CSV table of C-alpha atoms in Angstrom, one decimal:
chain,number,residue,atom,x,y,z
A,154,MET,CA,123.8,46.3,19.4
A,155,ALA,CA,122.0,48.2,16.6
A,156,ARG,CA,118.4,48.8,16.0
A,157,MET,CA,116.7,46.5,13.2
A,158,ASP,CA,113.7,48.6,12.5
A,159,SER,CA,113.9,49.6,9.3
A,160,ALA,CA,112.2,53.1,9.2
A,161,TRP,CA,114.6,53.8,12.5
A,162,LEU,CA,117.3,52.5,10.4
A,163,ASP,CA,115.8,55.0,7.2
A,164,LEU,CA,116.0,58.2,9.4
A,165,GLN,CA,119.2,57.2,11.2
A,166,TYR,CA,121.4,56.8,8.1
A,167,ASN,CA,119.9,58.4,5.4
A,168,ASN,CA,121.9,62.0,5.5
A,169,ARG,CA,120.9,63.6,2.6
A,170,ALA,CA,116.9,63.4,3.6
A,171,ARG,CA,118.5,65.1,7.7
A,172,ILE,CA,120.7,67.9,5.9
A,173,PRO,CA,118.0,69.5,3.6
A,174,GLU,CA,120.6,71.9,2.4
A,175,HIS,CA,123.4,69.1,0.9
A,176,PRO,CA,122.1,70.4,-2.6
A,177,GLN,CA,124.3,73.8,-1.8
A,178,ILE,CA,127.1,71.2,0.3
A,179,PHE,CA,127.3,69.7,-2.9
A,180,GLU,CA,127.1,72.9,-5.2
A,181,ARG,CA,129.8,74.0,-2.9
A,182,TRP,CA,131.8,70.9,-3.4
A,183,ALA,CA,131.7,71.3,-7.0
A,184,LYS,CA,133.0,74.6,-7.6
A,185,ALA,CA,135.4,74.1,-5.6
A,186,SER,CA,136.8,71.1,-7.3
A,187,ALA,CA,136.8,72.7,-10.3
A,188,LEU,CA,139.4,75.3,-9.1
A,189,ALA,CA,141.4,73.1,-8.3
A,190,ARG,CA,141.5,70.9,-11.4
A,191,GLU,CA,141.0,74.1,-13.4
A,192,GLY,CA,144.4,74.5,-15.8
A,193,ARG,CA,144.7,70.8,-15.2
A,194,SER,CA,146.3,68.9,-18.2
A,195,GLU,CA,148.2,65.7,-16.9
A,196,GLY,CA,147.2,64.0,-14.3
A,197,LEU,CA,143.4,63.6,-14.5
A,198,ASP,CA,141.0,60.5,-15.3
A,199,LEU,CA,144.7,57.9,-15.7
A,200,ALA,CA,143.6,54.3,-16.1
A,201,TYR,CA,144.3,52.1,-12.9
A,202,GLY,CA,142.4,49.4,-13.9
A,203,ASP,CA,140.4,47.9,-16.9
A,204,GLY,CA,137.2,48.3,-15.3
A,205,PRO,CA,134.4,50.4,-15.2
A,206,ASN,CA,135.0,53.9,-13.3
A,207,GLU,CA,138.8,52.3,-13.0
A,208,VAL,CA,140.8,55.8,-13.3
A,209,LEU,CA,141.8,58.4,-10.9
A,210,ASP,CA,143.2,62.1,-10.7
A,211,VAL,CA,146.9,63.0,-9.0
A,212,PHE,CA,147.6,66.3,-8.1
A,213,PRO,CA,151.5,66.0,-8.1
A,214,ALA,CA,153.9,67.0,-5.5
A,215,ARG,CA,155.6,69.7,-5.1
A,216,GLN,CA,159.1,68.4,-4.2
A,217,ALA,CA,160.2,64.7,-4.9
A,218,GLY,CA,159.1,62.4,-1.2
A,219,ALA,CA,156.4,63.5,-0.3
A,220,PRO,CA,153.5,61.6,1.5
A,221,VAL,CA,150.9,60.0,-0.8
A,222,LEU,CA,147.4,60.5,0.5
A,223,VAL,CA,144.5,59.1,-1.5
A,224,PHE,CA,141.0,60.4,-1.2
A,225,ILE,CA,138.2,57.4,-1.2
A,226,HIS,CA,135.1,59.1,-1.7
A,227,GLY,CA,132.1,58.4,0.0
A,228,GLY,CA,128.1,58.0,-1.7
A,229,TRP,CA,126.8,55.0,-0.2
A,230,TRP,CA,129.0,52.7,-2.8
A,231,ARG,CA,126.4,54.4,-5.3
A,232,ALA,CA,126.6,57.7,-5.7
A,233,LEU,CA,129.2,60.8,-6.2
A,234,ASP,CA,131.8,60.6,-8.5
A,235,LYS,CA,136.4,61.7,-7.8
A,236,ARG,CA,135.1,64.7,-9.9
A,237,ASP,CA,132.8,65.7,-6.8
A,238,HIS,CA,135.8,65.3,-4.1
A,239,SER,CA,139.1,67.2,-5.9
A,240,PHE,CA,138.7,70.1,-3.5
A,241,VAL,CA,140.4,68.1,-0.6
A,242,ALA,CA,143.7,68.4,-2.9
A,243,PRO,CA,144.8,71.2,-2.8
A,244,ALA,CA,145.0,71.9,1.0
A,245,PHE,CA,146.8,69.0,1.5
A,246,VAL,CA,149.4,69.5,-2.0
A,247,GLU,CA,149.9,73.0,-0.4
A,248,THR,CA,151.3,71.6,2.9
A,249,GLY,CA,153.8,68.9,1.1
A,250,ALA,CA,152.0,66.1,-0.3
A,251,MET,CA,151.0,64.4,-3.2
A,252,VAL,CA,146.9,63.5,-3.5
A,253,VAL,CA,144.6,61.4,-6.0
A,254,VAL,CA,141.4,60.9,-6.0
A,255,PRO,CA,140.3,57.6,-7.1
A,256,ASN,CA,137.0,56.5,-8.5
A,257,TYR,CA,135.0,53.1,-8.7
A,258,ALA,CA,132.0,51.8,-10.3
A,259,LEU,CA,128.6,52.3,-8.9
A,260,CYS,CA,126.3,50.1,-7.1
A,261,PRO,CA,123.9,48.2,-8.2
A,262,ALA,CA,126.1,48.0,-10.9
A,263,VAL,CA,128.7,46.2,-9.1
A,264,THR,CA,128.5,45.1,-5.2
A,265,ILE,CA,130.1,46.9,-2.6
A,266,GLU,CA,133.2,43.5,-2.7
A,267,GLU,CA,134.1,44.2,-5.9
A,268,ILE,CA,134.6,48.0,-5.3
A,269,ALA,CA,136.9,47.3,-2.3
A,270,LEU,CA,138.9,45.2,-5.2
A,271,GLN,CA,138.7,48.0,-7.5
A,272,MET,CA,140.3,50.5,-4.7
A,273,ALA,CA,143.3,47.9,-3.4
A,274,ARG,CA,144.2,47.8,-7.2
A,275,ALA,CA,143.9,51.7,-7.7
A,276,LEU,CA,146.4,51.2,-4.2
A,277,ALA,CA,148.6,49.0,-6.2
A,278,TRP,CA,148.4,51.0,-8.8
A,279,ILE,CA,149.5,54.8,-6.5
A,280,TRP,CA,152.1,52.4,-5.5
A,281,ARG,CA,153.9,51.5,-9.0
A,282,HIS,CA,153.3,55.4,-10.3
A,283,ALA,CA,153.8,57.1,-6.8
A,284,ALA,CA,157.8,58.4,-7.9
A,285,ARG,CA,156.9,59.9,-10.8
A,286,TYR,CA,154.7,62.2,-9.8
A,287,GLY,CA,157.1,63.2,-6.4
A,288,GLY,CA,155.4,60.8,-3.8
A,289,ASP,CA,156.6,58.4,-1.9
A,290,PRO,CA,155.3,54.5,-2.3
A,291,ASP,CA,156.6,54.0,1.3
A,292,ARG,CA,154.4,56.6,2.4
A,293,ILE,CA,150.7,56.0,1.6
A,294,VAL,CA,147.9,57.2,4.0
A,295,VAL,CA,144.1,56.3,2.4
A,296,ALA,CA,141.3,58.6,3.8
A,297,GLY,CA,137.8,58.3,2.9
A,298,HIS,CA,133.7,59.7,4.0
A,299,SER,CA,131.4,57.2,4.7
A,300,ALA,CA,131.1,55.0,2.4
A,301,GLY,CA,134.8,55.9,1.7
A,302,GLY,CA,135.8,55.7,5.5
A,303,HIS,CA,134.7,51.9,5.3
A,304,LEU,CA,137.0,51.2,1.7
A,305,ALA,CA,140.0,52.9,4.0
A,306,ALA,CA,139.6,50.7,7.0
A,307,MET,CA,139.4,47.9,4.3
A,308,MET,CA,142.0,49.2,3.0
A,309,LEU,CA,144.1,48.5,6.2
A,310,SER,CA,143.1,44.6,6.3
A,311,CYS,CA,143.8,44.4,2.6
A,312,ARG,CA,146.3,40.8,2.1
A,313,TRP,CA,147.9,43.1,-0.4
A,314,ARG,CA,150.2,40.1,-1.7
A,315,GLU,CA,146.8,38.8,-3.3
A,316,VAL,CA,146.2,41.3,-4.7
A,317,ALA,CA,150.1,40.7,-7.1
A,318,ALA,CA,153.1,39.4,-6.0
A,319,ASP,CA,155.1,42.5,-6.4
A,320,LEU,CA,153.0,44.6,-3.6
A,321,PRO,CA,154.4,45.5,0.1
A,322,GLN,CA,153.2,43.4,2.6
A,323,GLN,CA,151.7,46.4,4.3
A,324,LEU,CA,151.2,49.0,1.6
A,325,VAL,CA,148.9,51.0,3.5
A,326,ARG,CA,150.2,51.4,7.1
A,327,LYS,CA,147.6,54.5,8.6
A,328,ALA,CA,144.4,55.3,7.3
A,329,LEU,CA,141.8,58.1,8.5
A,330,SER,CA,137.8,57.5,8.1
A,331,ILE,CA,135.5,60.5,8.4
A,332,SER,CA,131.8,59.1,9.6
A,333,GLY,CA,132.7,55.7,7.9
A,334,VAL,CA,130.8,52.9,9.0
A,335,PHE,CA,132.2,48.8,10.0
A,336,ASP,CA,129.5,47.1,10.3
A,337,LEU,CA,127.4,46.7,7.1
A,338,GLU,CA,124.0,44.8,9.1
A,339,PRO,CA,121.6,47.4,10.1
A,340,LEU,CA,122.4,48.4,6.0
A,341,ARG,CA,121.3,45.2,5.1
A,342,HIS,CA,117.8,46.6,6.9
A,343,THR,CA,117.6,49.7,6.0
A,344,PRO,CA,115.1,50.3,3.0
A,345,PHE,CA,116.5,53.5,1.1
A,346,LEU,CA,119.8,51.6,0.6
A,347,GLN,CA,118.1,47.6,0.3
A,348,ALA,CA,117.7,47.1,-3.9
A,349,ASP,CA,121.0,49.0,-4.5
A,350,LEU,CA,123.6,47.5,-1.9
A,351,ARG,CA,122.0,44.0,-2.2
A,352,LEU,CA,123.9,42.7,0.8
A,353,THR,CA,123.4,39.2,1.6
A,354,ALA,CA,124.5,37.8,5.7
A,355,GLU,CA,127.5,36.6,4.2
A,356,SER,CA,128.7,39.4,2.1
A,357,VAL,CA,128.2,41.7,5.9
A,358,ARG,CA,130.3,38.8,7.9
A,359,ARG,CA,132.8,39.8,4.0
A,360,LEU,CA,132.8,43.2,4.2
A,361,SER,CA,132.6,44.9,7.8
A,362,PRO,CA,136.0,46.1,9.1
A,363,ALA,CA,134.8,46.0,12.5
A,364,ARG,CA,134.4,41.8,12.4
A,365,PHE,CA,137.7,42.0,11.2
A,366,PRO,CA,141.0,41.0,13.6
A,367,PRO,CA,142.9,44.3,13.9
A,368,PRO,CA,145.3,45.1,11.7
A,369,ALA,CA,148.6,45.9,12.0
A,370,GLY,CA,148.5,49.5,10.9
A,371,GLU,CA,146.8,52.4,12.5
A,372,LEU,CA,143.2,53.8,11.9
A,373,HIS,CA,142.0,57.5,13.1
A,374,ALA,CA,138.0,57.1,13.5
A,375,THR,CA,136.5,60.6,13.4
A,376,VAL,CA,132.8,61.7,12.8
A,377,GLY,CA,130.6,64.8,12.9
A,378,ALA,CA,129.6,65.4,16.3
A,379,ASN,CA,125.9,66.3,15.4
A,380,GLU,CA,125.7,62.8,13.3
A,381,SER,CA,122.5,60.3,13.6
A,382,GLU,CA,123.6,57.7,16.9
A,383,GLU,CA,124.1,55.4,14.6
A,384,PHE,CA,127.2,56.8,13.2
A,385,LEU,CA,128.2,57.9,16.6
A,386,ARG,CA,127.9,54.5,17.1
A,387,GLN,CA,129.6,52.8,13.9
A,388,ASN,CA,132.4,55.5,15.0
A,389,ARG,CA,133.3,53.9,18.7
A,390,LEU,CA,132.7,50.7,17.4
A,391,ILE,CA,135.9,50.4,15.0
A,392,ARG,CA,138.0,51.3,17.9
A,393,GLN,CA,135.9,48.7,20.2
A,394,ALA,CA,136.4,45.8,17.8
A,395,TRP,CA,140.1,46.7,16.7
A,396,GLY,CA,141.5,48.0,20.2
A,397,HIS,CA,143.5,51.2,21.2
A,398,GLU,CA,146.7,50.3,19.4
A,399,ALA,CA,145.2,49.8,16.4
A,400,VAL,CA,142.2,52.9,17.1
A,401,PRO,CA,144.1,55.5,18.7
A,402,VAL,CA,142.5,58.1,17.2
A,403,CYS,CA,138.6,57.5,17.9
A,404,GLU,CA,137.1,61.5,18.3
A,405,ALA,CA,133.7,63.2,16.8
A,406,ILE,CA,134.5,66.4,15.4
A,407,PRO,CA,132.9,69.9,17.0
A,408,ARG,CA,129.6,70.7,15.7
A,409,THR,CA,129.4,69.6,12.1
A,410,HIS,CA,127.3,67.4,10.8
A,411,HIS,CA,128.0,64.1,7.9
A,412,LEU,CA,128.3,66.7,5.2
A,413,ASN,CA,130.4,70.1,6.5
A,414,VAL,CA,132.6,67.9,8.7
A,415,LEU,CA,134.3,67.2,5.2
A,416,HIS,CA,134.9,71.2,5.2
A,417,GLU,CA,137.2,70.0,8.6
A,418,LEU,CA,139.6,68.1,6.5
A,419,VAL,CA,140.8,71.0,4.1
A,420,ASP,CA,140.8,73.9,6.9
A,421,PRO,CA,144.0,73.6,7.9
A,422,HIS,CA,143.5,75.7,11.2
A,423,ALA,CA,141.1,72.5,12.2
A,424,ARG,CA,141.7,69.9,14.4
A,425,LEU,CA,140.4,67.1,11.7
A,426,HIS,CA,143.2,68.9,8.9
A,427,THR,CA,145.4,68.2,11.3
A,428,LEU,CA,144.8,64.2,11.9
A,429,ALA,CA,145.5,64.0,8.9
A,430,LYS,CA,148.7,66.0,8.4
A,431,ASP,CA,149.7,64.2,11.4
A,432,LEU,CA,148.9,60.8,9.8
A,433,LEU,CA,150.9,61.9,6.6
A,434,GLY,CA,154.2,62.9,9.1
A,435,LEU,CA,153.6,66.8,8.2
A,436,SER,CA,152.3,67.9,11.9
A,437,SER,CA,154.8,68.2,14.3
A,438,SER,CA,151.7,68.5,16.4
A,439,ARG,CA,151.2,65.9,19.3
A,440,LEU,CA,148.3,64.1,19.4
A,441,SER,CA,146.3,64.6,22.4
């Protein structure tokens, strides 16, 4: 059970305060992302809906029938942008995937519930259009960091036929959460987030994957080993809530904190990259 002391919660969840070098890390992401988009005239800012920020970037596969990695950025649902995260794409395109990085509207202009529905619309668009960019719509894997990790877990639990009648019942079968949050109740009591997120007891119930029944799909839950007690607890919590079958991987990535853990995702020699490739069906290694 999480402590609900407000000052302690701020210390646990305010990662910019915990990581003084965060401006340099964000600058590194921005530069690497600009390089990933350099020379591209197609596939950027494609509309998946009519709402605010309902656009996405597609990095096509080099061969048809490729698995599709959808990466959802973090920022506490209130900050950052897909353009900050294009750097995720090149390593996975190189290894044989199609990559999509969607945007979403930000709190407090919208609620987290509205953002989750935006991501469902983005996934519906990707399913319908993947083949045009070399992707196999039956091999979609959703990965997300921080708030994006929460949204990745939400997509595993989505009732897709209620989104649109043409969608398959299990559009997303596999997901990777990196430093995700799965019970939003502590965030309702975290001062630096309260005004923007506007969570209520009822919205926490609707938006906390740890309170849902286990999905039919599979989540790999990961977190930086040097993250706060709360992020480590949240990662363990989803395994406890959903069980080993739905969460076969629940790991802390050594020597990483909340931000540089993403560098492990794009390092071809890192465990986190291997886990993502395994979900995509691009790795011959077996999970331990």
